[in-house]
XYZ file of C-alpha atoms in Angstrom:
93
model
C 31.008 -21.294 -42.486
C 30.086 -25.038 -41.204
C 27.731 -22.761 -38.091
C 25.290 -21.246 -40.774
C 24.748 -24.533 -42.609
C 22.364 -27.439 -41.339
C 21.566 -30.784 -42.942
C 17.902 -30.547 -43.790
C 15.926 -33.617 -44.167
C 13.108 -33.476 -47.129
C 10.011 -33.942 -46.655
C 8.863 -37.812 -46.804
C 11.931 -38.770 -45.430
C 13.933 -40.163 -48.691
C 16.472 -42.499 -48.031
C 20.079 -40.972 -48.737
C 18.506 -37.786 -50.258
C 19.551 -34.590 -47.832
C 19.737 -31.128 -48.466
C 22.155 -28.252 -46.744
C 21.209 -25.007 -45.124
C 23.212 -22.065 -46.203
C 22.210 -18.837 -44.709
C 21.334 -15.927 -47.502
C 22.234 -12.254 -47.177
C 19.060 -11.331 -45.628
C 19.824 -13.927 -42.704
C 23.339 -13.256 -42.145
C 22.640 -9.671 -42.453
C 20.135 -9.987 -39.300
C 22.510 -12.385 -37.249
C 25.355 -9.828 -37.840
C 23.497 -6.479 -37.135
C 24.331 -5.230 -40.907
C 22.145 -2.883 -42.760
C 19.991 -4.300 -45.778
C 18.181 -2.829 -48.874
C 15.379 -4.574 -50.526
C 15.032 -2.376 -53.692
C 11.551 -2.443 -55.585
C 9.556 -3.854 -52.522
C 6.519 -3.286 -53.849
C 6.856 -5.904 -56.795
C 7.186 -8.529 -53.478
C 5.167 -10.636 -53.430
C 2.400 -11.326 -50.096
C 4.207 -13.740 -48.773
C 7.292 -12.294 -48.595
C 6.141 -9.219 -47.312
C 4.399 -11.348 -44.908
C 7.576 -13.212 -43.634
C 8.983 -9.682 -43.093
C 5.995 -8.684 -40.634
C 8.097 -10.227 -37.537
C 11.123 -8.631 -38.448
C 10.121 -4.906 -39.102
C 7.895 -4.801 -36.021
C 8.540 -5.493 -32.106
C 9.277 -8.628 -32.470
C 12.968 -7.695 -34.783
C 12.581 -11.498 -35.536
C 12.839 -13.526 -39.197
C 11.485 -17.019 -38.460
C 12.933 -19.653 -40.998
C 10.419 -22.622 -41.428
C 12.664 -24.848 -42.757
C 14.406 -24.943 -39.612
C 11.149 -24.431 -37.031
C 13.942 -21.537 -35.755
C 13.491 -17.768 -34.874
C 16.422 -15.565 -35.348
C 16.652 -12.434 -33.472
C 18.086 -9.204 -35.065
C 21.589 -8.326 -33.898
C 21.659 -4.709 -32.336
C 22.899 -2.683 -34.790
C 20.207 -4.387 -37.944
C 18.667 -1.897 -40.458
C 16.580 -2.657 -43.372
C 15.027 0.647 -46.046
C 12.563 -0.567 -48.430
C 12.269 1.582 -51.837
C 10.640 1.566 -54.855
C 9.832 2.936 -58.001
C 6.813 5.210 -58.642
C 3.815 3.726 -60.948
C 4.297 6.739 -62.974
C 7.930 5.678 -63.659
C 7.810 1.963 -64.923
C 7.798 0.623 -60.943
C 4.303 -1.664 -61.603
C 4.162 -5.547 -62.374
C 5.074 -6.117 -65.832
């Protein structure tokens, strides 16, 4: 809907170039206090698992850079991390 999406100016500023926000299913999933899985977390890489440190502590907070905006989990927000065991074909290929 036209209230997840923002115009985005790149960086450098070029003329008549724009780009448009569009929330993912992570996001809306946090805004609308639904439950998320984020299957084989340990092939994540650092900084994703770094840009989850806000949300899965006291903070229950994803910050989106591209927007310089901090979204608060709605009550109700669950996320469960799995993942494979070495032993069963769940390293980096």
């Amino acid at each position: 809907n036209d209230a997840d999406e923002a115009p985005v100016q790149p960086e450098g500023g070029s003329a008549g170039l724009a780009f448009t926000w569009c929330d993912g299913i992570l996001l809306r999933a946090v805004k609308n206090g639904d439950w998320v899985i984020l299957d084989e977390l340990n092939l994540a890489g650092q900084t994703v698992l770094e840009g989850l440190n806000a949300l899965l502590d006291h903070r229950e907070a994803l910050f989106i850079p591209e927007l310089c905006e901090e979204v608060k989990a709605a009550p109700g927000f669950r996320i469960f991390g799995c993942q494979n065991p070495v032993a069963s074909g769940g390293g980096r290929k």
